[in-house]
Amino acid sequence: MDDPQLSAAAQRVWDAEKTTAAALAAQYRALADLHELDGAYEEAAEVDEVDPLRAALALRITKNAASWQLRDAHQAVHLFPRTLEMLETGSLPSAWFQKMLRTSRSLSDASRQNLDIAVSAWSMSIPAERFFRLLKALIDLLEHREDKPHPSSCIERSVALLPGHEPGTGVLQITGPIPEILSRWKKLDEAARAVQSAQRAALRDGTAIPHDADGVVLETGRALPLTRLRFALLDSAEIDLEGVQVPTERFRLNITVPVLTLLGASDEPGTLDGVTPLPPSMARSLAGSAEVWYRVLADSASGAFLPLPADKHVPTASMLEHLRMRNSLCAVPGCTRPTSWASECDHIEECRRGTPGTGALTEVENLHLLCWQHHLDKTNGLLDPTRLPTGAAEPGQTRWRIGSHGDAVTVLDEIDTASIHAAEDLALAWSCFLRGTHAGAAATPPVPAGEEPFRSAPPIAGGRTMSPSPSPSPSPSPSPSPSPSPS
């Protein structure tokens, strides 16, 4: 396999793979140079947040993805030096090397170094399927030789929130020892079956239907399926904290719905906490069942969330909500931690309490939300943001200096794209109305070159102004819009 007979097209693919392998080796070496802390990588990675941010900035990926690539690069350079040289020369394919890194993560550093020595002695003329088979056998052997704790003491116990397969859904994944998981499952399943039997009996006897808050059973005349009952019972279960007090939630759960979507005139999706998209039908349903609506003002042309006035040293609840609209994730570029929980409000330019006339004000333009780790990094001088001047109706910009090596990037605030689309839809509807109203009327004067009438959307408070129409015409009846309750 070192020198197979290939056609011209296949030879180009072969050469491209060797180039890819060399480039991957160069990337590993460059990434490994970003890691500056001494000691074992796993221990250093727990306290270091700046190196992943620098890597994320260079690779244009998220911090979490950059952390994995930094880990692979550190292992490639320090634990697999022999096979890395083979990758660099193109004799070891990139897919083989990445497979070796990925499947050996459970091994100790010493075992991975032994793996590197063994694989570097193999002939690279063997086919891919044999390489992967031998690799698996060798890793299994090295795992067996390691002195590991009894499996029962290291079984994972975790609960994780994962993205759902369908729009507007999520997955709650529970992992643990099978006896405990099976016991909880049986209790939940038996409870759901008991409720289902009670619903059928209530339908038959004409009595009150249990666990039918939405009236679905009464409307359809059928008991709820077990899958839905299990979810309902799990959702309504109380958590026993044994007297531990849970702090009041800092933020409400925001569901942002464009007004035209509410009216059924647009299919623009809603969003949950500015991150998770919601199908229009689900967004309308949730908005219809809500008791209180909050109006969010955004510039119709740029989509920027309009700033709120403030001159206090303590951010108000309204200011915090505005900041969460502006950044649904930690404001540090590359970080994917949501600001709806475990976030901290931070002054971009420090506020010096007790010294009137010095320091920055507590105003929206000088505030952002950070996760606790990056707030600590900023306090320690590892991160240095600077707010850049922009127009009143334009999205804000922040210049971030990351680390002490001159790495920096400018980040735009999040915008409300739905407002831009809504403004375009309204402008188009207004133009269509005027064309219908003026049909058969005298021709209007020609529009000067370079001007487009009726292309500007109606202004929103604090947004850009709109030039008046050149000729009067009957105003259309205003479209109904939801009246937000005072917050």
Short mmCIF file of C-alpha atoms in Angstrom, two decimals:
data_model
loop_
_atom_site.label_atom_id
_atom_site.label_comp_id
_atom_site.label_asym_id
_atom_site.label_seq_id
_atom_site.Cartn_x
_atom_site.Cartn_y
_atom_site.Cartn_z
CA MET A 1 0.00 0.00 0.00
CA ASP A 2 3.02 2.33 0.20
CA ASP A 3 3.20 2.77 -3.56
CA PRO A 4 0.01 1.47 -5.18
CA GLN A 5 -0.66 1.76 -8.89
CA LEU A 6 -3.20 4.57 -9.27
CA SER A 7 -4.90 6.40 -12.09
CA ALA A 8 -4.25 10.10 -12.50
CA ALA A 9 -7.45 11.05 -10.65
CA ALA A 10 -6.81 8.60 -7.79
CA GLN A 11 -3.19 9.79 -7.56
CA ARG A 12 -4.42 13.35 -7.01
CA VAL A 13 -6.57 12.10 -4.11
CA TRP A 14 -3.56 10.19 -2.72
CA ASP A 15 -1.38 13.30 -2.92
CA ALA A 16 -4.11 15.45 -1.36
CA GLU A 17 -4.34 13.05 1.59
CA LYS A 18 -0.58 13.28 2.18
CA THR A 19 -0.90 17.07 2.12
CA THR A 20 -3.81 16.87 4.58
CA ALA A 21 -1.77 14.64 6.91
CA ALA A 22 1.16 17.06 6.88
CA ALA A 23 -1.17 20.02 7.50
CA LEU A 24 -2.85 18.18 10.40
CA ALA A 25 0.54 17.49 12.00
CA ALA A 26 1.47 21.16 11.62
CA GLN A 27 -1.83 22.18 13.22
CA TYR A 28 -1.24 19.83 16.16
CA ARG A 29 2.20 21.33 16.76
CA ALA A 30 0.86 24.88 16.53
CA LEU A 31 -2.01 24.16 18.92
CA ALA A 32 0.31 22.44 21.39
CA ASP A 33 2.36 25.65 21.56
CA LEU A 34 -0.72 27.49 22.89
CA HIS A 35 -0.75 25.35 26.05
CA GLU A 36 1.56 27.10 28.52
CA LEU A 37 0.63 25.67 31.93
CA ASP A 38 2.91 23.07 33.46
CA GLY A 39 1.77 19.71 34.76
CA ALA A 40 -0.64 17.12 33.43
CA TYR A 41 -2.87 18.47 30.69
CA GLU A 42 -6.13 17.27 32.28
CA GLU A 43 -5.33 19.06 35.55
CA ALA A 44 -4.26 22.27 33.84
CA ALA A 45 -7.29 22.28 31.53
CA GLU A 46 -9.61 22.42 34.54
CA VAL A 47 -8.33 25.88 35.54
CA ASP A 48 -7.23 27.29 32.19
CA GLU A 49 -9.86 29.05 30.09
CA VAL A 50 -7.67 31.42 28.10
CA ASP A 51 -5.80 28.89 25.94
CA PRO A 52 -9.06 27.36 24.59
CA LEU A 53 -10.33 30.87 23.81
CA ARG A 54 -7.16 31.68 21.86
CA ALA A 55 -7.49 28.39 19.97
CA ALA A 56 -11.18 29.02 19.29
CA LEU A 57 -10.34 32.47 17.93
CA ALA A 58 -7.74 31.04 15.53
CA LEU A 59 -9.79 28.00 14.46
CA ARG A 60 -13.08 29.95 14.32
CA ILE A 61 -14.90 27.37 16.44
CA THR A 62 -16.50 27.36 19.89
CA LYS A 63 -14.45 27.15 23.08
CA ASN A 64 -15.69 23.65 23.87
CA ALA A 65 -14.64 22.34 20.45
CA ALA A 66 -11.29 24.11 20.79
CA SER A 67 -10.73 22.44 24.18
CA TRP A 68 -10.99 19.01 22.55
CA GLN A 69 -8.63 20.01 19.76
CA LEU A 70 -6.12 21.39 22.27
CA ARG A 71 -6.30 18.11 24.18
CA ASP A 72 -5.69 16.08 21.01
CA ALA A 73 -2.81 18.34 19.98
CA HIS A 74 -1.14 18.08 23.40
CA GLN A 75 -1.42 14.29 23.33
CA ALA A 76 -0.23 14.08 19.72
CA VAL A 77 2.93 16.07 20.43
CA HIS A 78 3.83 14.73 23.88
CA LEU A 79 2.40 11.18 23.93
CA PHE A 80 2.56 10.14 20.25
CA PRO A 81 5.77 11.77 18.93
CA ARG A 82 6.80 8.82 16.71
CA THR A 83 3.48 8.39 14.94
CA LEU A 84 3.18 12.19 14.67
CA GLU A 85 6.41 12.22 12.64
CA MET A 86 4.92 9.51 10.41
CA LEU A 87 1.80 11.66 10.01
CA GLU A 88 3.99 14.62 9.11
CA THR A 89 5.71 12.71 6.31
CA GLY A 90 2.41 11.36 4.99
CA SER A 91 3.24 7.70 5.61
CA LEU A 92 0.51 7.47 8.28
CA PRO A 93 -2.92 8.56 6.97
CA SER A 94 -4.69 11.31 8.90
CA ALA A 95 -7.77 9.12 9.50
CA TRP A 96 -5.59 6.42 11.11
CA PHE A 97 -3.89 8.88 13.44
CA GLN A 98 -7.16 10.54 14.49
CA LYS A 99 -8.72 7.12 15.10
CA MET A 100 -5.78 6.24 17.35
CA LEU A 101 -6.16 9.47 19.33
CA ARG A 102 -9.91 9.06 19.72
CA THR A 103 -9.99 5.38 20.74
CA SER A 104 -7.10 5.66 23.21
CA ARG A 105 -8.58 8.41 25.39
CA SER A 106 -9.40 5.93 28.16
CA LEU A 107 -5.74 4.89 28.50
CA SER A 108 -3.22 6.37 30.89
CA ASP A 109 -0.39 8.53 29.56
CA ALA A 110 2.09 5.68 30.00
CA SER A 111 -0.10 3.28 28.03
CA ARG A 112 -0.53 5.80 25.22
CA GLN A 113 3.23 6.22 24.98
CA ASN A 114 3.56 2.44 24.69
CA LEU A 115 0.85 2.50 22.03
CA ASP A 116 2.85 5.08 20.09
CA ILE A 117 5.97 2.90 20.21
CA ALA A 118 4.09 -0.18 19.03
CA VAL A 119 2.17 1.46 16.17
CA SER A 120 5.27 3.26 14.88
CA ALA A 121 6.85 -0.17 14.32
CA TRP A 122 3.97 -1.44 12.20
CA SER A 123 4.17 -1.62 8.45
CA MET A 124 2.05 1.04 6.81
CA SER A 125 1.47 -1.31 3.86
CA ILE A 126 -1.35 -3.10 5.68
CA PRO A 127 -4.92 -2.28 4.59
CA ALA A 128 -7.07 0.05 6.66
CA GLU A 129 -9.39 -2.63 8.06
CA ARG A 130 -6.41 -4.61 9.40
CA PHE A 131 -4.89 -1.51 10.97
CA PHE A 132 -8.11 -0.69 12.81
CA ARG A 133 -8.52 -4.31 13.95
CA LEU A 134 -4.96 -4.48 15.28
CA LEU A 135 -5.34 -1.06 16.89
CA LYS A 136 -8.46 -2.14 18.77
CA ALA A 137 -6.81 -5.34 19.96
CA LEU A 138 -3.75 -3.47 21.20
CA ILE A 139 -5.82 -0.85 23.05
CA ASP A 140 -7.89 -3.60 24.69
CA LEU A 141 -4.67 -5.30 25.81
CA LEU A 142 -3.25 -2.08 27.27
CA GLU A 143 -6.52 -1.38 29.08
CA HIS A 144 -6.48 -4.88 30.56
CA ARG A 145 -2.93 -4.38 31.84
CA GLU A 146 -3.77 -1.14 33.62
CA ASP A 147 -4.62 -1.30 37.31
CA LYS A 148 -8.11 0.19 37.26
CA PRO A 149 -10.71 0.35 40.04
CA HIS A 150 -13.59 -2.09 40.15
CA PRO A 151 -16.16 -1.23 37.44
CA SER A 152 -18.97 -0.79 39.98
CA SER A 153 -17.14 2.10 41.67
CA CYS A 154 -16.59 4.11 38.50
CA ILE A 155 -19.96 3.76 36.77
CA GLU A 156 -21.12 7.12 35.48
CA ARG A 157 -24.02 8.80 37.25
CA SER A 158 -25.15 11.90 35.40
CA VAL A 159 -28.09 13.89 34.08
CA ALA A 160 -27.49 15.91 30.91
CA LEU A 161 -29.58 18.25 28.75
CA LEU A 162 -29.16 17.47 25.04
CA PRO A 163 -30.68 19.05 21.91
CA GLY A 164 -33.79 17.32 20.60
CA HIS A 165 -34.19 15.70 17.22
CA GLU A 166 -37.27 17.80 16.35
CA PRO A 167 -37.46 21.63 16.34
CA GLY A 168 -38.51 23.04 19.70
CA THR A 169 -37.64 19.89 21.69
CA GLY A 170 -34.90 18.85 24.10
CA VAL A 171 -33.63 15.57 25.56
CA LEU A 172 -33.01 14.90 29.25
CA GLN A 173 -30.48 12.06 29.39
CA ILE A 174 -30.11 10.12 32.66
CA THR A 175 -27.16 7.73 32.96
CA GLY A 176 -26.46 5.44 35.91
CA PRO A 177 -26.19 1.85 37.17
CA ILE A 178 -28.82 -0.31 35.52
CA PRO A 179 -30.40 -1.52 38.80
CA GLU A 180 -31.10 2.07 39.90
CA ILE A 181 -32.25 3.18 36.45
CA LEU A 182 -34.51 0.15 36.07
CA SER A 183 -36.02 0.68 39.54
CA ARG A 184 -36.88 4.32 38.78
CA TRP A 185 -38.22 3.36 35.37
CA LYS A 186 -40.53 0.71 36.82
CA LYS A 187 -41.94 3.15 39.38
CA LEU A 188 -42.56 5.76 36.68
CA ASP A 189 -44.05 3.24 34.26
CA GLU A 190 -46.35 1.68 36.87
CA ALA A 191 -47.56 5.13 37.93
CA ALA A 192 -48.28 6.06 34.29
CA ARG A 193 -50.23 2.83 33.74
CA ALA A 194 -52.28 3.44 36.90
CA VAL A 195 -53.17 6.96 35.73
CA GLN A 196 -54.06 5.66 32.27
CA SER A 197 -56.41 3.08 33.80
CA ALA A 198 -57.99 5.79 35.96
CA GLN A 199 -58.54 7.98 32.88
CA ARG A 200 -60.26 5.14 31.05
CA ALA A 201 -62.49 4.47 34.08
CA ALA A 202 -63.37 8.17 34.32
CA LEU A 203 -64.34 8.27 30.64
CA ARG A 204 -66.48 5.19 31.10
CA ASP A 205 -68.20 6.43 34.29
CA GLY A 206 -68.44 10.10 33.34
CA THR A 207 -66.46 11.28 36.38
CA ALA A 208 -63.62 13.82 36.70
CA ILE A 209 -60.61 12.84 34.61
CA PRO A 210 -57.29 12.76 36.50
CA HIS A 211 -54.15 14.34 35.08
CA ASP A 212 -55.96 16.02 32.17
CA ALA A 213 -54.94 19.64 32.70
CA ASP A 214 -55.07 20.42 28.97
CA GLY A 215 -58.43 18.71 28.44
CA VAL A 216 -57.02 16.40 25.76
CA VAL A 217 -58.62 13.25 27.22
CA LEU A 218 -62.02 14.92 27.54
CA GLU A 219 -61.82 16.29 24.00
CA THR A 220 -60.64 13.09 22.29
CA GLY A 221 -62.42 10.58 24.51
CA ARG A 222 -59.21 8.55 24.79
CA ALA A 223 -56.72 8.13 27.62
CA LEU A 224 -53.29 9.68 27.13
CA PRO A 225 -50.53 7.39 25.81
CA LEU A 226 -48.06 6.05 28.33
CA THR A 227 -45.15 8.03 26.88
CA ARG A 228 -46.98 11.32 27.46
CA LEU A 229 -48.14 10.28 30.92
CA ARG A 230 -44.60 9.38 31.95
CA PHE A 231 -43.45 12.83 30.86
CA ALA A 232 -46.31 14.55 32.70
CA LEU A 233 -45.63 12.64 35.92
CA LEU A 234 -41.90 13.30 35.72
CA ASP A 235 -42.51 16.97 34.98
CA SER A 236 -44.82 17.41 37.99
CA ALA A 237 -42.63 15.46 40.44
CA GLU A 238 -41.33 17.37 43.47
CA ILE A 239 -37.61 17.35 44.29
CA ASP A 240 -36.81 16.64 47.95
CA LEU A 241 -33.95 18.94 48.99
CA GLU A 242 -34.06 18.05 52.70
CA GLY A 243 -34.36 21.67 53.77
CA VAL A 244 -31.83 23.15 51.34
CA GLN A 245 -33.03 26.52 50.03
CA VAL A 246 -32.84 27.13 46.28
CA PRO A 247 -32.14 30.77 45.30
CA THR A 248 -34.89 32.57 43.43
CA GLU A 249 -34.36 32.48 39.68
CA ARG A 250 -32.56 35.59 38.51
CA PHE A 251 -34.20 35.67 35.09
CA ARG A 252 -37.58 34.76 33.75
CA LEU A 253 -37.74 32.20 30.94
CA ASN A 254 -37.96 34.32 27.79
CA ILE A 255 -39.85 33.18 24.71
CA THR A 256 -39.39 35.79 21.98
CA VAL A 257 -42.06 35.77 19.26
CA PRO A 258 -42.19 38.24 16.32
CA VAL A 259 -45.50 40.12 16.25
CA LEU A 260 -46.22 39.05 12.66
CA THR A 261 -45.76 35.41 13.70
CA LEU A 262 -48.32 35.96 16.45
CA LEU A 263 -50.75 37.31 13.87
CA GLY A 264 -50.17 34.33 11.57
CA ALA A 265 -48.77 36.63 8.89
CA SER A 266 -45.21 35.27 9.04
CA ASP A 267 -43.46 31.94 9.56
CA GLU A 268 -40.49 33.57 11.33
CA PRO A 269 -39.65 31.21 14.24
CA GLY A 270 -39.64 32.24 17.87
CA THR A 271 -36.70 31.62 20.20
CA LEU A 272 -36.34 30.26 23.72
CA ASP A 273 -33.87 32.37 25.71
CA GLY A 274 -32.44 33.65 22.43
CA VAL A 275 -30.79 30.29 21.67
CA THR A 276 -33.27 27.53 20.88
CA PRO A 277 -35.53 28.09 17.83
CA LEU A 278 -39.23 27.39 18.25
CA PRO A 279 -41.55 26.49 15.35
CA PRO A 280 -44.11 29.26 14.64
CA SER A 281 -47.06 27.09 15.70
CA MET A 282 -45.42 26.28 19.05
CA ALA A 283 -44.46 29.93 19.59
CA ARG A 284 -48.05 31.07 18.95
CA SER A 285 -49.41 28.38 21.28
CA LEU A 286 -47.05 29.35 24.11
CA ALA A 287 -47.77 33.05 23.65
CA GLY A 288 -51.51 32.41 23.67
CA SER A 289 -51.33 30.62 27.02
CA ALA A 290 -49.10 33.24 28.68
CA GLU A 291 -50.68 35.63 31.18
CA VAL A 292 -48.12 38.43 30.73
CA TRP A 293 -46.37 39.65 27.60
CA TYR A 294 -43.29 41.88 27.55
CA ARG A 295 -42.60 44.16 24.62
CA VAL A 296 -39.02 44.11 23.32
CA LEU A 297 -37.99 47.12 21.22
CA ALA A 298 -35.54 46.61 18.36
CA ASP A 299 -34.43 48.81 15.48
CA SER A 300 -36.34 47.85 12.36
CA ALA A 301 -33.37 48.32 10.02
CA SER A 302 -30.44 46.88 11.98
CA GLY A 303 -32.21 44.56 14.41
CA ALA A 304 -30.21 45.97 17.34
CA PHE A 305 -31.92 45.80 20.71
CA LEU A 306 -32.48 49.40 21.77
CA PRO A 307 -30.58 50.44 24.93
CA LEU A 308 -32.36 51.23 28.17
CA PRO A 309 -31.47 54.32 30.25
CA ALA A 310 -29.73 53.77 33.57
CA ASP A 311 -27.34 55.61 35.84
CA LYS A 312 -27.33 53.43 38.96
CA HIS A 313 -24.50 51.32 40.36
CA VAL A 314 -26.70 48.24 40.73
CA PRO A 315 -28.17 46.84 37.47
CA THR A 316 -31.96 46.82 37.49
CA ALA A 317 -34.01 43.78 36.53
CA SER A 318 -34.89 45.49 33.23
CA MET A 319 -31.23 46.13 32.47
CA LEU A 320 -30.36 42.49 33.14
CA GLU A 321 -33.16 41.32 30.83
CA HIS A 322 -31.90 43.66 28.10
CA LEU A 323 -28.36 42.30 28.50
CA ARG A 324 -29.69 38.77 28.16
CA MET A 325 -31.44 39.76 24.93
CA ARG A 326 -28.17 41.25 23.68
CA ASN A 327 -26.13 38.17 24.62
CA SER A 328 -27.97 34.91 25.20
CA LEU A 329 -24.58 33.24 25.76
CA CYS A 330 -21.57 34.37 27.77
CA ALA A 331 -20.25 37.53 26.06
CA VAL A 332 -16.72 36.10 25.72
CA PRO A 333 -16.18 35.03 22.08
CA GLY A 334 -16.27 31.26 21.71
CA CYS A 335 -17.99 30.54 25.03
CA THR A 336 -21.27 28.61 24.77
CA ARG A 337 -22.44 28.84 28.39
CA PRO A 338 -25.99 30.31 28.47
CA THR A 339 -26.57 33.50 30.46
CA SER A 340 -30.02 32.41 31.67
CA TRP A 341 -28.35 30.66 34.61
CA ALA A 342 -25.01 30.77 36.45
CA SER A 343 -24.07 34.09 34.81
CA GLU A 344 -22.73 37.26 36.43
CA CYS A 345 -23.30 40.88 35.43
CA ASP A 346 -19.99 42.66 34.93
CA HIS A 347 -18.90 46.25 34.23
CA ILE A 348 -16.85 46.39 31.02
CA GLU A 349 -15.04 49.45 32.37
CA GLU A 350 -14.66 49.07 36.13
CA CYS A 351 -17.10 50.85 38.40
CA ARG A 352 -15.32 52.36 41.42
CA ARG A 353 -17.81 52.42 44.25
CA GLY A 354 -17.39 55.07 46.93
CA THR A 355 -15.33 57.39 44.70
CA PRO A 356 -17.74 59.88 43.06
CA GLY A 357 -16.64 61.16 39.69
CA THR A 358 -14.31 58.25 38.97
CA GLY A 359 -14.94 54.94 37.28
CA ALA A 360 -17.64 54.04 34.80
CA LEU A 361 -21.40 54.25 35.20
CA THR A 362 -23.70 51.29 35.55
CA GLU A 363 -25.39 51.70 32.19
CA VAL A 364 -26.36 49.19 29.55
CA GLU A 365 -23.50 50.11 27.22
CA ASN A 366 -20.99 49.40 30.00
CA LEU A 367 -22.45 46.05 31.09
CA HIS A 368 -22.39 42.48 29.85
CA LEU A 369 -23.15 39.01 31.20
CA LEU A 370 -20.30 36.54 31.72
CA CYS A 371 -20.12 33.00 33.00
CA TRP A 372 -18.42 32.81 36.40
CA GLN A 373 -15.19 31.38 34.97
CA HIS A 374 -14.68 34.13 32.41
CA HIS A 375 -15.74 36.79 34.93
CA LEU A 376 -12.88 35.52 37.10
CA ASP A 377 -10.49 35.55 34.12
CA LYS A 378 -11.45 39.17 33.36
CA THR A 379 -10.92 40.16 36.98
CA ASN A 380 -7.46 38.53 36.86
CA GLY A 381 -6.55 40.48 33.72
CA LEU A 382 -6.58 37.51 31.33
CA LEU A 383 -9.47 39.01 29.35
CA ASP A 384 -9.84 42.69 28.54
CA PRO A 385 -12.98 43.92 26.70
CA THR A 386 -13.39 47.41 25.28
CA ARG A 387 -16.76 48.72 24.13
CA LEU A 388 -16.48 50.38 20.70
CA PRO A 389 -18.58 53.44 19.76
CA THR A 390 -21.50 52.75 17.38
CA GLY A 391 -24.65 54.54 16.26
CA ALA A 392 -27.70 54.60 18.53
CA ALA A 393 -29.63 52.19 16.29
CA GLU A 394 -26.70 49.98 15.29
CA PRO A 395 -25.62 46.72 16.95
CA GLY A 396 -22.98 47.24 19.61
CA GLN A 397 -19.40 46.03 19.20
CA THR A 398 -16.89 44.86 21.79
CA ARG A 399 -13.16 44.47 21.22
CA TRP A 400 -11.79 41.54 23.23
CA ARG A 401 -8.12 41.07 24.10
CA ILE A 402 -7.55 37.41 24.99
CA GLY A 403 -4.48 36.44 26.99
CA SER A 404 -1.22 38.38 27.00
CA HIS A 405 0.11 37.53 23.53
CA GLY A 406 -1.79 40.15 21.50
CA ASP A 407 -4.74 37.97 20.43
CA ALA A 408 -7.84 40.12 19.93
CA VAL A 409 -11.16 40.00 18.11
CA THR A 410 -14.17 42.31 17.65
CA VAL A 411 -17.58 40.80 18.41
CA LEU A 412 -21.00 42.13 17.38
CA ASP A 413 -23.93 42.02 19.79
CA GLU A 414 -26.76 39.68 18.93
CA ILE A 415 -29.56 41.26 16.88
CA ASP A 416 -33.24 40.57 16.39
CA THR A 417 -33.36 39.31 12.81
CA ALA A 418 -37.12 38.89 13.08
CA SER A 419 -37.54 42.68 13.32
CA ILE A 420 -35.64 43.17 10.07
CA HIS A 421 -37.82 40.60 8.28
CA ALA A 422 -40.97 42.07 9.83
CA ALA A 423 -40.03 45.56 8.65
CA GLU A 424 -39.51 44.26 5.11
CA ASP A 425 -42.84 42.41 5.19
CA LEU A 426 -44.68 45.50 6.45
CA ALA A 427 -43.04 47.73 3.85
CA LEU A 428 -44.01 45.29 1.10
CA ALA A 429 -47.59 45.07 2.39
CA TRP A 430 -47.82 48.88 2.52
CA SER A 431 -46.54 49.15 -1.06
CA CYS A 432 -49.12 46.59 -2.22
CA PHE A 433 -51.87 48.51 -0.43
CA LEU A 434 -50.85 51.78 -2.06
CA ARG A 435 -50.73 50.18 -5.49
CA GLY A 436 -54.27 48.90 -4.99
CA THR A 437 -55.52 52.23 -3.61
CA HIS A 438 -54.03 54.31 -6.43
CA ALA A 439 -55.13 52.00 -9.24
CA GLY A 440 -56.88 54.17 -11.80
CA ALA A 441 -55.76 57.43 -10.14
CA ALA A 442 -53.65 60.06 -11.81
CA ALA A 443 -50.02 59.15 -12.18
CA THR A 444 -47.81 60.41 -9.38
CA PRO A 445 -44.66 62.37 -10.14
CA PRO A 446 -41.67 60.16 -10.95
CA VAL A 447 -39.39 59.27 -8.10
CA PRO A 448 -35.93 60.85 -8.35
CA ALA A 449 -33.11 58.48 -9.22
CA GLY A 450 -31.60 56.69 -6.30
CA GLU A 451 -34.73 56.86 -4.13
CA GLU A 452 -37.04 53.96 -3.30
CA PRO A 453 -40.39 55.00 -1.81
CA PHE A 454 -42.02 52.88 0.87
CA ARG A 455 -38.91 50.76 1.42
CA SER A 456 -38.36 52.07 4.93
CA ALA A 457 -40.28 50.38 7.69
CA PRO A 458 -42.32 52.39 10.22
CA PRO A 459 -40.02 53.67 12.93
CA ILE A 460 -39.77 51.98 16.30
CA ALA A 461 -39.12 54.07 19.37
CA GLY A 462 -35.48 55.07 19.33
CA GLY A 463 -34.98 53.77 15.80
CA ARG A 464 -34.47 55.53 12.48
CA THR A 465 -37.02 57.98 11.14
CA MET A 466 -38.98 57.51 7.93
CA SER A 467 -39.52 60.22 5.34
CA PRO A 468 -43.19 61.17 4.84
CA SER A 469 -45.01 59.90 1.80
CA PRO A 470 -44.86 62.37 -1.13
CA SER A 471 -48.63 62.22 -1.70
CA PRO A 472 -51.43 61.77 0.85
CA SER A 473 -53.54 58.64 0.68
CA PRO A 474 -56.07 56.94 2.92
CA SER A 475 -54.33 55.16 5.77
CA PRO A 476 -55.04 51.49 6.09
CA SER A 477 -56.65 50.25 9.24
CA PRO A 478 -53.91 49.33 11.65
CA SER A 479 -53.13 45.67 12.06
CA PRO A 480 -54.01 44.34 15.47
CA SER A 481 -51.03 43.88 17.73
CA PRO A 482 -50.81 42.40 21.19
CA SER A 483 -50.92 44.88 24.03
CA PRO A 484 -48.15 43.92 26.38
CA SER A 485 -48.95 43.97 30.03
CA PRO A 486 -46.73 46.27 32.08
CA SER A 487 -43.66 44.52 33.38
#
